[in-house]
mmCIF file with all atom_site columns, C-alpha atoms in Angstrom:
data_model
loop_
_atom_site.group_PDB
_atom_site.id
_atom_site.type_symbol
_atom_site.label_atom_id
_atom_site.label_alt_id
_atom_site.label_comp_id
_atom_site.label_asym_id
_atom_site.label_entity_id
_atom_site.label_seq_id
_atom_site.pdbx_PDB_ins_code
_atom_site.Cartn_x
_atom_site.Cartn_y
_atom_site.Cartn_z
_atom_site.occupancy
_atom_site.B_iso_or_equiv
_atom_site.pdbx_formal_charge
_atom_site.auth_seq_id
_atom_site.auth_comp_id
_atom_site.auth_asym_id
_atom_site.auth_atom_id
_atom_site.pdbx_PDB_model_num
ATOM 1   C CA . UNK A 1 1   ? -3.464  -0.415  19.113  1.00 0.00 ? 23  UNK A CA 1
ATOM 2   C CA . UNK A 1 2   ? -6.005  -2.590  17.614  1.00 0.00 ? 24  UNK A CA 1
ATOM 3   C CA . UNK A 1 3   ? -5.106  -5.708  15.955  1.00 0.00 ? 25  UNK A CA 1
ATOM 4   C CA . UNK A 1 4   ? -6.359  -4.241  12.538  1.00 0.00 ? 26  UNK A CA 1
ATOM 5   C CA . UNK A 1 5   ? -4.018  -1.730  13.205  1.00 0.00 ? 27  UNK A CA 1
ATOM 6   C CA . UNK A 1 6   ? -1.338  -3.876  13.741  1.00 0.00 ? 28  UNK A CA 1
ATOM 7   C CA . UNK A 1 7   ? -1.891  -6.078  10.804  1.00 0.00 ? 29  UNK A CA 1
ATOM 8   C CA . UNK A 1 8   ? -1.517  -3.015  8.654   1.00 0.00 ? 30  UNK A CA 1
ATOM 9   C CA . UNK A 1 9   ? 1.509   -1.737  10.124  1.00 0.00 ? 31  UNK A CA 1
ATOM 10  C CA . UNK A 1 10  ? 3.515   -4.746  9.485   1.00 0.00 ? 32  UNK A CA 1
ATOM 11  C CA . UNK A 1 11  ? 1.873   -5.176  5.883   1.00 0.00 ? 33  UNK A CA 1
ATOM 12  C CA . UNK A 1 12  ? 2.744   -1.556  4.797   1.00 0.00 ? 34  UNK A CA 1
ATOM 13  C CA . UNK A 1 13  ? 6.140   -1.783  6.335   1.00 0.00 ? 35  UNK A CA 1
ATOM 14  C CA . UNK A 1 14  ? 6.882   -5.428  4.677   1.00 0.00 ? 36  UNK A CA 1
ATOM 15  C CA . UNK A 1 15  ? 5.850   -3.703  1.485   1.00 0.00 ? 37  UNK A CA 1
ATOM 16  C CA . UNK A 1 16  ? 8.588   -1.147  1.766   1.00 0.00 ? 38  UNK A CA 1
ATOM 17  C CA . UNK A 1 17  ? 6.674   1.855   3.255   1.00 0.00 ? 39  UNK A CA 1
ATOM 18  C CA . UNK A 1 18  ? 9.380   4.375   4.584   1.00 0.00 ? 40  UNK A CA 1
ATOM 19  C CA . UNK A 1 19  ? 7.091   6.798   6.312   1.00 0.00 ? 41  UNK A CA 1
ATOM 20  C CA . UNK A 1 20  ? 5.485   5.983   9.968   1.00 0.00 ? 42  UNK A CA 1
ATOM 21  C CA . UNK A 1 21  ? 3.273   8.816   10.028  1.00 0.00 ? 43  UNK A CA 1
ATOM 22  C CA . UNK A 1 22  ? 2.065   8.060   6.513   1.00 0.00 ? 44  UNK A CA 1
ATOM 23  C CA . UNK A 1 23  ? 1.508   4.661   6.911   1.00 0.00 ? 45  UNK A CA 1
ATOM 24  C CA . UNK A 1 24  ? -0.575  5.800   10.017  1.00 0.00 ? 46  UNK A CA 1
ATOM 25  C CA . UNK A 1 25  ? -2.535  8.177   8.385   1.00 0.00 ? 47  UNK A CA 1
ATOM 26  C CA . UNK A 1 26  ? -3.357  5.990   5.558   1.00 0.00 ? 48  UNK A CA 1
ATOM 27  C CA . UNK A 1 27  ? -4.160  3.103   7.525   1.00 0.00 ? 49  UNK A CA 1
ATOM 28  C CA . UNK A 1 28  ? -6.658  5.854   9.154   1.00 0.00 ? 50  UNK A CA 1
ATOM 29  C CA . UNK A 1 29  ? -8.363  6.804   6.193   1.00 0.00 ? 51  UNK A CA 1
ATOM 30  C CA . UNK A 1 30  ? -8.664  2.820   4.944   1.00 0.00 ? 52  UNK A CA 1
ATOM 31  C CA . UNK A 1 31  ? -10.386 1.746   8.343   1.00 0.00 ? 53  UNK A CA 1
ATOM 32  C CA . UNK A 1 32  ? -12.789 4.720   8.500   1.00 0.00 ? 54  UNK A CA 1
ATOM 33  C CA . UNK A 1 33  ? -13.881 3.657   4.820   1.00 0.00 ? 55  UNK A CA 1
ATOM 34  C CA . UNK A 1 34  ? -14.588 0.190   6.334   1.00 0.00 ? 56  UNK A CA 1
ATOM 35  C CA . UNK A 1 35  ? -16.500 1.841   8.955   1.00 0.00 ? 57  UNK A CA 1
ATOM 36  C CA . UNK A 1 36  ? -19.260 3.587   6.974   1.00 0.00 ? 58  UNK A CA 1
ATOM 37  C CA . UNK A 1 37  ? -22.410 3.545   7.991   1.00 0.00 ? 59  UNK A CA 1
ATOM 38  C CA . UNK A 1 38  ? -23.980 2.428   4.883   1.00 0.00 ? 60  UNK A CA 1
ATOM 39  C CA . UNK A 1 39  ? -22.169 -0.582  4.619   1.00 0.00 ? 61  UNK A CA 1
ATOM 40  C CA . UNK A 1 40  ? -23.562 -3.915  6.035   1.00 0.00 ? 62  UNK A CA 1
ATOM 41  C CA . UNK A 1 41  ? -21.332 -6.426  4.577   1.00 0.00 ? 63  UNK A CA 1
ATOM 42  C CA . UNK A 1 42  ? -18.597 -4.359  3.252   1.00 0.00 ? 64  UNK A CA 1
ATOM 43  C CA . UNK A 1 43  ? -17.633 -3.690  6.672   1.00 0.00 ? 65  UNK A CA 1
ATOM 44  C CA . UNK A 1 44  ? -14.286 -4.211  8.612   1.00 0.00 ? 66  UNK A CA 1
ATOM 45  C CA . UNK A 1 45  ? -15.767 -7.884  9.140   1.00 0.00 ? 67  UNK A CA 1
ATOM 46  C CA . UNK A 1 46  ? -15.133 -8.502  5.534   1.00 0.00 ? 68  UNK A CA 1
ATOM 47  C CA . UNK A 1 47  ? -11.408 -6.887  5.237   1.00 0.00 ? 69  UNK A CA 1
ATOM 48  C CA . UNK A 1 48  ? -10.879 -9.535  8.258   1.00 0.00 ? 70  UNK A CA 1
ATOM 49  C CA . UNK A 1 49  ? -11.941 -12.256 6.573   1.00 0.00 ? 71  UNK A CA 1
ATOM 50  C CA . UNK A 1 50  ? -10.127 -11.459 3.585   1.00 0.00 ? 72  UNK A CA 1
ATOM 51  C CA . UNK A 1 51  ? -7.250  -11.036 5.053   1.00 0.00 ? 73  UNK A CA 1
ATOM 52  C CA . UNK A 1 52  ? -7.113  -14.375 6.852   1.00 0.00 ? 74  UNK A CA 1
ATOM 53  C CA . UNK A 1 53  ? -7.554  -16.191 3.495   1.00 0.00 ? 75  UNK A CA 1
ATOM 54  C CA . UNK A 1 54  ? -4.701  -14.173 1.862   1.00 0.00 ? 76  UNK A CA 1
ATOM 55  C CA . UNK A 1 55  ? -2.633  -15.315 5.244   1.00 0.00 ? 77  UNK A CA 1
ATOM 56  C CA . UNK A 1 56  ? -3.840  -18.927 4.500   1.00 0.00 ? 78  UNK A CA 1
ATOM 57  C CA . UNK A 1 57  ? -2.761  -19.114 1.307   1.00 0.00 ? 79  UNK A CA 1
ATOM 58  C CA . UNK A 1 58  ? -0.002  -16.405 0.877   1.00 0.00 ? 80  UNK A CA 1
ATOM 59  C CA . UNK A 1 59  ? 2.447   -19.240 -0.179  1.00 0.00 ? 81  UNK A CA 1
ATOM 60  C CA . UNK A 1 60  ? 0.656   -19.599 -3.205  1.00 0.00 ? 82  UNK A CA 1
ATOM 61  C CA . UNK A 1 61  ? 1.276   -15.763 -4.433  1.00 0.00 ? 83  UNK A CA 1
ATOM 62  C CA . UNK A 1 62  ? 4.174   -14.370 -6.208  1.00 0.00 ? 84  UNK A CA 1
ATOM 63  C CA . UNK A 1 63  ? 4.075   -10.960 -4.074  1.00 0.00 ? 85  UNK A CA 1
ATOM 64  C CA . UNK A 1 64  ? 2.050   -11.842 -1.088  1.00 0.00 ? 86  UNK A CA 1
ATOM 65  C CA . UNK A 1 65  ? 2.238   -8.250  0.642   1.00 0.00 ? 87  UNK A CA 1
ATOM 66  C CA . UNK A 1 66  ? 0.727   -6.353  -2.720  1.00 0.00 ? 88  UNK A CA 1
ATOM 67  C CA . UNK A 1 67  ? -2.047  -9.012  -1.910  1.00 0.00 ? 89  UNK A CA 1
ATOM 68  C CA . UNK A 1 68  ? -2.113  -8.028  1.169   1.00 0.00 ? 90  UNK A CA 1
ATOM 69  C CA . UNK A 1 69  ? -2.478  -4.361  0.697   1.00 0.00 ? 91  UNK A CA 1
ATOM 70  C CA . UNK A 1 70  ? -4.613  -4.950  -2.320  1.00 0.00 ? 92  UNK A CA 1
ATOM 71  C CA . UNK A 1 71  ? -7.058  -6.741  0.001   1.00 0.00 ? 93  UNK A CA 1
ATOM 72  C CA . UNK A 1 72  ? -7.060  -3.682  2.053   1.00 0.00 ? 94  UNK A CA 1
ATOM 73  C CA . UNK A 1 73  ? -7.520  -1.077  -0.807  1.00 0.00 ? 95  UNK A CA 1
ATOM 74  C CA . UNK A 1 74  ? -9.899  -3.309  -2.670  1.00 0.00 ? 96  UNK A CA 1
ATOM 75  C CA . UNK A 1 75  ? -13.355 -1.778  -1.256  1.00 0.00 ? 97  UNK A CA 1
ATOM 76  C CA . UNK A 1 76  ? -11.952 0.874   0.531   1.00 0.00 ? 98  UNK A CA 1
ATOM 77  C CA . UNK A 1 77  ? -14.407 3.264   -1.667  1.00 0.00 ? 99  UNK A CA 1
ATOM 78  C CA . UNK A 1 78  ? -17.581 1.713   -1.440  1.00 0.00 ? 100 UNK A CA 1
ATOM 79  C CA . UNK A 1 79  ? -20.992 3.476   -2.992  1.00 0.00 ? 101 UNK A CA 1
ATOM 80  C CA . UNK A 1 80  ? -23.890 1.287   -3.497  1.00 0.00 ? 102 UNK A CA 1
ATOM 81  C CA . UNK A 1 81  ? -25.091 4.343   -6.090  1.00 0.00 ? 103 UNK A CA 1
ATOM 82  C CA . UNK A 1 82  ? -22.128 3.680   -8.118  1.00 0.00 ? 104 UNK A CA 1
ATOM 83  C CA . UNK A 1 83  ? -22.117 1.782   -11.361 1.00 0.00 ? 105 UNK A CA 1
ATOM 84  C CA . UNK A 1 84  ? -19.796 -0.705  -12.896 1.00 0.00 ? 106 UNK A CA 1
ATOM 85  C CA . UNK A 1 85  ? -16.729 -0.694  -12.329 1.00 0.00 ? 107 UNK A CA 1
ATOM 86  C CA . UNK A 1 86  ? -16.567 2.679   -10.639 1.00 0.00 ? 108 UNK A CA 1
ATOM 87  C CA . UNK A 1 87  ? -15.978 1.634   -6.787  1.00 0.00 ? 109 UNK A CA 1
ATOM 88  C CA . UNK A 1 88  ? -13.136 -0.145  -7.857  1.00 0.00 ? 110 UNK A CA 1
ATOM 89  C CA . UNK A 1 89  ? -11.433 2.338   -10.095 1.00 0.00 ? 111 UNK A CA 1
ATOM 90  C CA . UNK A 1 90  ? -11.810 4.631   -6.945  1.00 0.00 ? 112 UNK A CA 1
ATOM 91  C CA . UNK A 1 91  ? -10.260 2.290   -4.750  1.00 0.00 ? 113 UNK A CA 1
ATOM 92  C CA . UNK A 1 92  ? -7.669  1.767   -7.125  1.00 0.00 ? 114 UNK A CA 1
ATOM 93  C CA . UNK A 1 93  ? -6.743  5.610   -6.769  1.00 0.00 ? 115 UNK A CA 1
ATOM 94  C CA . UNK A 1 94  ? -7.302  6.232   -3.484  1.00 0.00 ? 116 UNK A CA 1
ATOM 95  C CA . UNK A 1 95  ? -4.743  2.926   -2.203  1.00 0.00 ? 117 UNK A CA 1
ATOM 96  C CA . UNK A 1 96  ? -2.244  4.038   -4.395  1.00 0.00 ? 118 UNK A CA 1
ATOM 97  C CA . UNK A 1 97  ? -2.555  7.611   -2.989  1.00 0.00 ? 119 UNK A CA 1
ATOM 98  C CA . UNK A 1 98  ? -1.880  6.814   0.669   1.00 0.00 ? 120 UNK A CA 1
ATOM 99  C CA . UNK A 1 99  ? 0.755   4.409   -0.761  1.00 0.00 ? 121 UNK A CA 1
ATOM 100 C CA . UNK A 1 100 ? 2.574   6.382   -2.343  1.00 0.00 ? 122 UNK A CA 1
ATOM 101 C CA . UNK A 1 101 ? 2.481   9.235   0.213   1.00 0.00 ? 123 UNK A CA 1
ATOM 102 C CA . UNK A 1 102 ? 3.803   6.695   3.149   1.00 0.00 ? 124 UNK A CA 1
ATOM 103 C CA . UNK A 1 103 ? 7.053   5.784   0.047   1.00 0.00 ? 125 UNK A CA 1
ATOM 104 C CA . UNK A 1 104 ? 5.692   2.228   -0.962  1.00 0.00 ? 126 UNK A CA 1
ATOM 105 C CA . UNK A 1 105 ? 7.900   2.038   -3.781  1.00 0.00 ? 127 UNK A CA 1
ATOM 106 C CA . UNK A 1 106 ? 6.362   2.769   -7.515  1.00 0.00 ? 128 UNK A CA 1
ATOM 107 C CA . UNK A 1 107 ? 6.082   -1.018  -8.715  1.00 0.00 ? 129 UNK A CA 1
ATOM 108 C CA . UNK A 1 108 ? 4.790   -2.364  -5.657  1.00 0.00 ? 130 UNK A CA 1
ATOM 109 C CA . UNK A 1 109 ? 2.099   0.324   -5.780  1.00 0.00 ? 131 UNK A CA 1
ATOM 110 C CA . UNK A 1 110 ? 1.153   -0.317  -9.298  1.00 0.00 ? 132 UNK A CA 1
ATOM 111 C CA . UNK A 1 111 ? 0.878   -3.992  -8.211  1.00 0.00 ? 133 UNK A CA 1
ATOM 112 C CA . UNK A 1 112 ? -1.801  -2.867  -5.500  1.00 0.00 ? 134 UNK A CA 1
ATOM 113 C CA . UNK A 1 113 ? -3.410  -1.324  -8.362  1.00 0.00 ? 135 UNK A CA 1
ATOM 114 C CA . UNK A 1 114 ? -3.785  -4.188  -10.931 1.00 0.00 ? 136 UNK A CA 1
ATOM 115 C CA . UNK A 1 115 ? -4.948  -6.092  -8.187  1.00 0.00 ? 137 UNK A CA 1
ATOM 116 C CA . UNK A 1 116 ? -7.854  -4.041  -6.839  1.00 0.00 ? 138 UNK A CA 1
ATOM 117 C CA . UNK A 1 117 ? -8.985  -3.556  -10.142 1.00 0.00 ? 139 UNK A CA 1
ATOM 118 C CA . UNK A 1 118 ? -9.381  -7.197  -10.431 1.00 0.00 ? 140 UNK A CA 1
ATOM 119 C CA . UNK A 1 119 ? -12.191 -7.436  -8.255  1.00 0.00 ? 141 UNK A CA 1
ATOM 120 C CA . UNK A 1 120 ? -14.375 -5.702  -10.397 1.00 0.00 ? 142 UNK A CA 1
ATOM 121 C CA . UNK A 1 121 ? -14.935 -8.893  -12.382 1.00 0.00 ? 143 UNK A CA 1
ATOM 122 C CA . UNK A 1 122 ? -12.903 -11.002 -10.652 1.00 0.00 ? 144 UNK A CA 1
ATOM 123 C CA . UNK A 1 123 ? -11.502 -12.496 -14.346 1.00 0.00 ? 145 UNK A CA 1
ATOM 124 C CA . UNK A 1 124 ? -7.800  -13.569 -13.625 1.00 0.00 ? 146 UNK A CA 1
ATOM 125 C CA . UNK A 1 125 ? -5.519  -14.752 -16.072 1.00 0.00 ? 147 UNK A CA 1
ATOM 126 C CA . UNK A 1 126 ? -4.015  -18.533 -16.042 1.00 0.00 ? 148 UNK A CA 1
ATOM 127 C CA . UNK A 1 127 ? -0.894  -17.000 -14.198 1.00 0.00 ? 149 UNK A CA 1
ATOM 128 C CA . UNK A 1 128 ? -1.740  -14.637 -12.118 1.00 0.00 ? 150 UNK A CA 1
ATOM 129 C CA . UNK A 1 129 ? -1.024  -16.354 -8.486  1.00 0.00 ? 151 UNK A CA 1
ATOM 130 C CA . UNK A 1 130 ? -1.181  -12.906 -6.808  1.00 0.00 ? 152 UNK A CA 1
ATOM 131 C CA . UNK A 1 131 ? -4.603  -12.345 -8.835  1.00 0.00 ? 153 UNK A CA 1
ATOM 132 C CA . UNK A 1 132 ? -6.338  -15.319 -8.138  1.00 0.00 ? 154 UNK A CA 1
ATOM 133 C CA . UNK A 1 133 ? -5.280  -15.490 -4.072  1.00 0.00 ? 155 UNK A CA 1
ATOM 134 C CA . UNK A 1 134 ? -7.322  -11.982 -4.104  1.00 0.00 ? 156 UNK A CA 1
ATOM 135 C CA . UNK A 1 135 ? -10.093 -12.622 -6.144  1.00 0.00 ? 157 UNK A CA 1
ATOM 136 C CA . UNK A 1 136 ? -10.681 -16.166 -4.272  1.00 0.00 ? 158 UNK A CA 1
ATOM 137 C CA . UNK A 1 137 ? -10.490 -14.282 -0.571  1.00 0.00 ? 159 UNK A CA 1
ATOM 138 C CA . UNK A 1 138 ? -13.112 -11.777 -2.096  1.00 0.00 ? 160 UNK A CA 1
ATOM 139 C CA . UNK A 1 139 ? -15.544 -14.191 -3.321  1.00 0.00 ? 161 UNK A CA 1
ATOM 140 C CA . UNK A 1 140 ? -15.151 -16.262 0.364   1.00 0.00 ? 162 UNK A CA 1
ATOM 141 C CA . UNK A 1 141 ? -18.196 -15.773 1.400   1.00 0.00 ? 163 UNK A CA 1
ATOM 142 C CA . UNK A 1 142 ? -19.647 -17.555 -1.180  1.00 0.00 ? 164 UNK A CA 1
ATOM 143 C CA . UNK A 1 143 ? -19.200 -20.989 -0.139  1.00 0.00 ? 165 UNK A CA 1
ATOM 144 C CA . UNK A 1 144 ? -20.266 -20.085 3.520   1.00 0.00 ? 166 UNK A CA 1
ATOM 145 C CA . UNK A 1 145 ? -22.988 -22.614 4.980   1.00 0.00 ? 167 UNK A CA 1
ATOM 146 C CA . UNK A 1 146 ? -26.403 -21.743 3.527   1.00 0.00 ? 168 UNK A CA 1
ATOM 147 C CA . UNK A 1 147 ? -27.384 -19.652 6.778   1.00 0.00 ? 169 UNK A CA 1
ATOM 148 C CA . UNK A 1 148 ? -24.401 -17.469 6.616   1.00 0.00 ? 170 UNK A CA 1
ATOM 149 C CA . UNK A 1 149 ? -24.069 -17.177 2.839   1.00 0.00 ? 171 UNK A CA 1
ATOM 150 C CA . UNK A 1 150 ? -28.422 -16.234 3.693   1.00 0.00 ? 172 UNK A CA 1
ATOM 151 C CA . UNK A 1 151 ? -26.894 -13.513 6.108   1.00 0.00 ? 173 UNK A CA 1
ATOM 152 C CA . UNK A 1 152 ? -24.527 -12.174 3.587   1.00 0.00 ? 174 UNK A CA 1
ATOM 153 C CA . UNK A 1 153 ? -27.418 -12.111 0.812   1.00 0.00 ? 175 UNK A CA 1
ATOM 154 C CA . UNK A 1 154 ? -29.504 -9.895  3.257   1.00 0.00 ? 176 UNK A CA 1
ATOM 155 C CA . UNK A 1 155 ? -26.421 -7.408  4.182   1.00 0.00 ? 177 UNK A CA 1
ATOM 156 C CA . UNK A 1 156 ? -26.091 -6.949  0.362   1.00 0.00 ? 178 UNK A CA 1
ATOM 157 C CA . UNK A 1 157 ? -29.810 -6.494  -0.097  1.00 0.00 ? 179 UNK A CA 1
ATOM 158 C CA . UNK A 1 158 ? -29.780 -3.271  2.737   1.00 0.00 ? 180 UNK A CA 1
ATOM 159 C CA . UNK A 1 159 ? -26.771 -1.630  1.231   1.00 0.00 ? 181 UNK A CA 1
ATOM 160 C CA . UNK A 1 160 ? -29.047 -1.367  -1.821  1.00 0.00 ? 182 UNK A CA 1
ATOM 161 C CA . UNK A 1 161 ? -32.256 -0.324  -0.001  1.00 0.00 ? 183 UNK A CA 1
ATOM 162 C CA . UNK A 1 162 ? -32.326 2.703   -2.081  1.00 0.00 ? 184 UNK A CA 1
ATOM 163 C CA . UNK A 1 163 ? -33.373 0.322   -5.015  1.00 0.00 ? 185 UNK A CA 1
ATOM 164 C CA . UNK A 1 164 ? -36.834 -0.365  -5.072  1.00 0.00 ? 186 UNK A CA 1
ATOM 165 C CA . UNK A 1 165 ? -37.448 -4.718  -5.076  1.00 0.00 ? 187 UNK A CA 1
ATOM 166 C CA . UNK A 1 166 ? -37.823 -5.860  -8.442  1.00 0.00 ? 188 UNK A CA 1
ATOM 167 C CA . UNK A 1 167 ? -34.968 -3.635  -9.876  1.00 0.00 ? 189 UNK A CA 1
ATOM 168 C CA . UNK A 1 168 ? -33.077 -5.271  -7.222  1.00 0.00 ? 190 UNK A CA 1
ATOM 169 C CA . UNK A 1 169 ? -34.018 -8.623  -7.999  1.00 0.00 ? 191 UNK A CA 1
ATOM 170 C CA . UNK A 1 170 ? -32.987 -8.224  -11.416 1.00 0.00 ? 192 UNK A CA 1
ATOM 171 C CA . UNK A 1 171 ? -30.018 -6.194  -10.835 1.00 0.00 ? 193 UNK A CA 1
ATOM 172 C CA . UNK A 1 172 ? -29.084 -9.105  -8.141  1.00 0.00 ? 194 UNK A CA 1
ATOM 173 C CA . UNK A 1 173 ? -29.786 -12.170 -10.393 1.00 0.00 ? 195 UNK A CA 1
ATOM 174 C CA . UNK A 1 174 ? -27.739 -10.621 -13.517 1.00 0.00 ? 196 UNK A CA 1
ATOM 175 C CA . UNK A 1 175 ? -24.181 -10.572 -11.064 1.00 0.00 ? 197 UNK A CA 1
ATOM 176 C CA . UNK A 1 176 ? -25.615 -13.828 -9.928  1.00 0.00 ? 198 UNK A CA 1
ATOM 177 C CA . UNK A 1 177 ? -25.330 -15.225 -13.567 1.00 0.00 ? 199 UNK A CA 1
ATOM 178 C CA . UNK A 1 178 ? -22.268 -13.490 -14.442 1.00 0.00 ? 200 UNK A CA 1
ATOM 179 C CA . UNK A 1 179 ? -19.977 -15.185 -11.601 1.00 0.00 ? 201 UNK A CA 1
ATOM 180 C CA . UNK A 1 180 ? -21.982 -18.667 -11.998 1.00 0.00 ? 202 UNK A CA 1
ATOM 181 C CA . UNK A 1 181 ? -20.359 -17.895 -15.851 1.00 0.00 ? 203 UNK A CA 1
ATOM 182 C CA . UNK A 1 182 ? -17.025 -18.073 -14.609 1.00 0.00 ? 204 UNK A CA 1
ATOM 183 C CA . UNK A 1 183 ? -15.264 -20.975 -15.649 1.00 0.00 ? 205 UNK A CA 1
ATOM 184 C CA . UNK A 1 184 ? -14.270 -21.150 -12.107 1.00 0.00 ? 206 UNK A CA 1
ATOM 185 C CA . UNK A 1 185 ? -15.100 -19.032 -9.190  1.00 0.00 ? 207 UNK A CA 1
ATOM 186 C CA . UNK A 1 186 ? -12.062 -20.100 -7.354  1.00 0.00 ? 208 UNK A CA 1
ATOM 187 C CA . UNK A 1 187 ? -8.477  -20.226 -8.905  1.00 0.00 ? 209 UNK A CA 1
ATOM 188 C CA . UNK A 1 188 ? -5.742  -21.830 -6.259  1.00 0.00 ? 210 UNK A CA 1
ATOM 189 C CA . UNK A 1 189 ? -5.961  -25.618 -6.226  1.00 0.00 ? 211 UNK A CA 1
ATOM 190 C CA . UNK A 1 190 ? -7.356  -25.983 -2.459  1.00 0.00 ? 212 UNK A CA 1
ATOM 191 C CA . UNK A 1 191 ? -9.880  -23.244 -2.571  1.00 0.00 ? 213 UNK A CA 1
ATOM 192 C CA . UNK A 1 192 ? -11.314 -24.206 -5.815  1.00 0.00 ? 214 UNK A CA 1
ATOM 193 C CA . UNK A 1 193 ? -11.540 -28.036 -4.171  1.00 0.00 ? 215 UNK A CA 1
ATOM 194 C CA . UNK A 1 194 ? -12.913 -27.032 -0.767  1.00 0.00 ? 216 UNK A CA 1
ATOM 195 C CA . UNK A 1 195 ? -14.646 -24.033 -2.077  1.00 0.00 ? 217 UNK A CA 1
ATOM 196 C CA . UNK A 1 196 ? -16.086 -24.112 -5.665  1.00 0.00 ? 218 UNK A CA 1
ATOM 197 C CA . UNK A 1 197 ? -19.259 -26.862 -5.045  1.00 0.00 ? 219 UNK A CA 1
ATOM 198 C CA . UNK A 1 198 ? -20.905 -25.120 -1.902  1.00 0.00 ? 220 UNK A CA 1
ATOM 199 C CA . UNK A 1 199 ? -20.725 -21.799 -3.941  1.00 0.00 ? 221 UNK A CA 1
ATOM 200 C CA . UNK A 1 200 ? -22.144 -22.602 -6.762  1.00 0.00 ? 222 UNK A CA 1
ATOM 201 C CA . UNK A 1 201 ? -24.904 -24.219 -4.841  1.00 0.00 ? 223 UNK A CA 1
ATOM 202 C CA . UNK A 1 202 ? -25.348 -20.834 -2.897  1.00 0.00 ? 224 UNK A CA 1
ATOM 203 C CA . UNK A 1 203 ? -25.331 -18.740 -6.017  1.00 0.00 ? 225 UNK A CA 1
ATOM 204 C CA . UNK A 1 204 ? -28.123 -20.913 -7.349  1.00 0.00 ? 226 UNK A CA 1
ATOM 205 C CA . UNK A 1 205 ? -29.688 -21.255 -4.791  1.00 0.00 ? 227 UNK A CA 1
ATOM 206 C CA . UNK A 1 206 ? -30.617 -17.645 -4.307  1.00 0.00 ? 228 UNK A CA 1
ATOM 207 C CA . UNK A 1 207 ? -30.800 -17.313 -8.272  1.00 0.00 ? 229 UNK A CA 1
ATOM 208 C CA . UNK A 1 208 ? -34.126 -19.186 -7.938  1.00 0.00 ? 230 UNK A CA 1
ATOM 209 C CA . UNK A 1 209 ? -35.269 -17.351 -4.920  1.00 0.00 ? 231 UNK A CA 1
ATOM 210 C CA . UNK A 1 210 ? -35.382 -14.060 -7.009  1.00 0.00 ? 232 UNK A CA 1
ATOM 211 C CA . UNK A 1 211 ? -37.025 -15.432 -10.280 1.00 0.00 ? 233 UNK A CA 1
#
């Protein structure tokens, strides 16, 4: 058993799942979303990395195992063809699918829910613990050092190679905007402190390389 695997055994399970083979199954069908071929940062990479900042900070949530399978669901459907907030309403169905078919119990699922649909905008409310822990793990990457954040900006740019350049650019500069609007990018205390500076330098950083 991998340790991917592993981690989502012991999530589902925490989370009340009653049904082995379900929770087998579904963590099958999550992991082989995460392995598309057309993703380049969306990958199984990412999921990782998400889920070691939800296991950082998981004493800051309320529910810390919706997070967890939240962080899971979150881009489980991922179509670079897809507009707004389409990805995520798939996601949205398609975790609380396999959830519900492996008996994770009704609220918890429609926790999983709220929470993947976050990330659409990643807009969380003043108390929303569990919301902000998964937006913040998302949007990681974002205060990487200026070579990796460079790496993630050019993983992004081939899962759009359908779009031609300067649709791209624009396309690429308007999300770019949108999260530098956020009044913050990062909610918990310790990620916004460690976090918030470098990405906001990142973000406008590649803002001017597109205009």
């Amino acid at each position: 058993m991998d340790e991917l695997t592993a981690r989502w055994r012991e999530t589902a399970r925490a989370a009340g799942a009653t049904d082995p083979a379900d929770v087998d199954r579904a963590g099958a069908r999550l992991l082989a979303g995460w392995r598309e071929p057309h993703r380049h940062h969306h990958t199984v990479a990412h999921l990782r990395a998400v889920l070691d900042v939800v296991d950082a900070y998981a004493d800051q949530a309320r529910h810390p195992d919706q997070v967890r399978l939240a962080a899971w669901g979150h881009d489980a459907v991922y179509d670079p063809r897809a507009g707004d907030d389409a990805n995520e309403r798939a996601s949205a169905d398609l975790a609380g699918a396999l959830l519900t078919a492996a008996g994770v119990p009704a609220a918890t699922v429609a926790g999983v829910r709220r929470l993947v649909l976050l990330t659409a905008g990643h807009q969380v409310g003043p108390d929303d613990p569990d919301g902000a822990l998964l937006c913040d793990a998302d949007l990681a990457v974002l205060a990487a050092a200026p070579a990796d954040y460079d790496r993630y900006a050019a993983a992004i740019r081939r899962e759009y190679a359908h779009v031609p350049e300067p649709d791209f650019r624009a396309g690429r500069a308007d999300v770019l905007r949108r999260l530098l609007a956020l009044p913050a990018l990062y909610r918990l205390p310790e990620t916004h402190a460690r976090w918030e500076a470098p990405a906001r330098a990142n973000l406008r950083r590649e803002l001017t390389a597109l205009s």
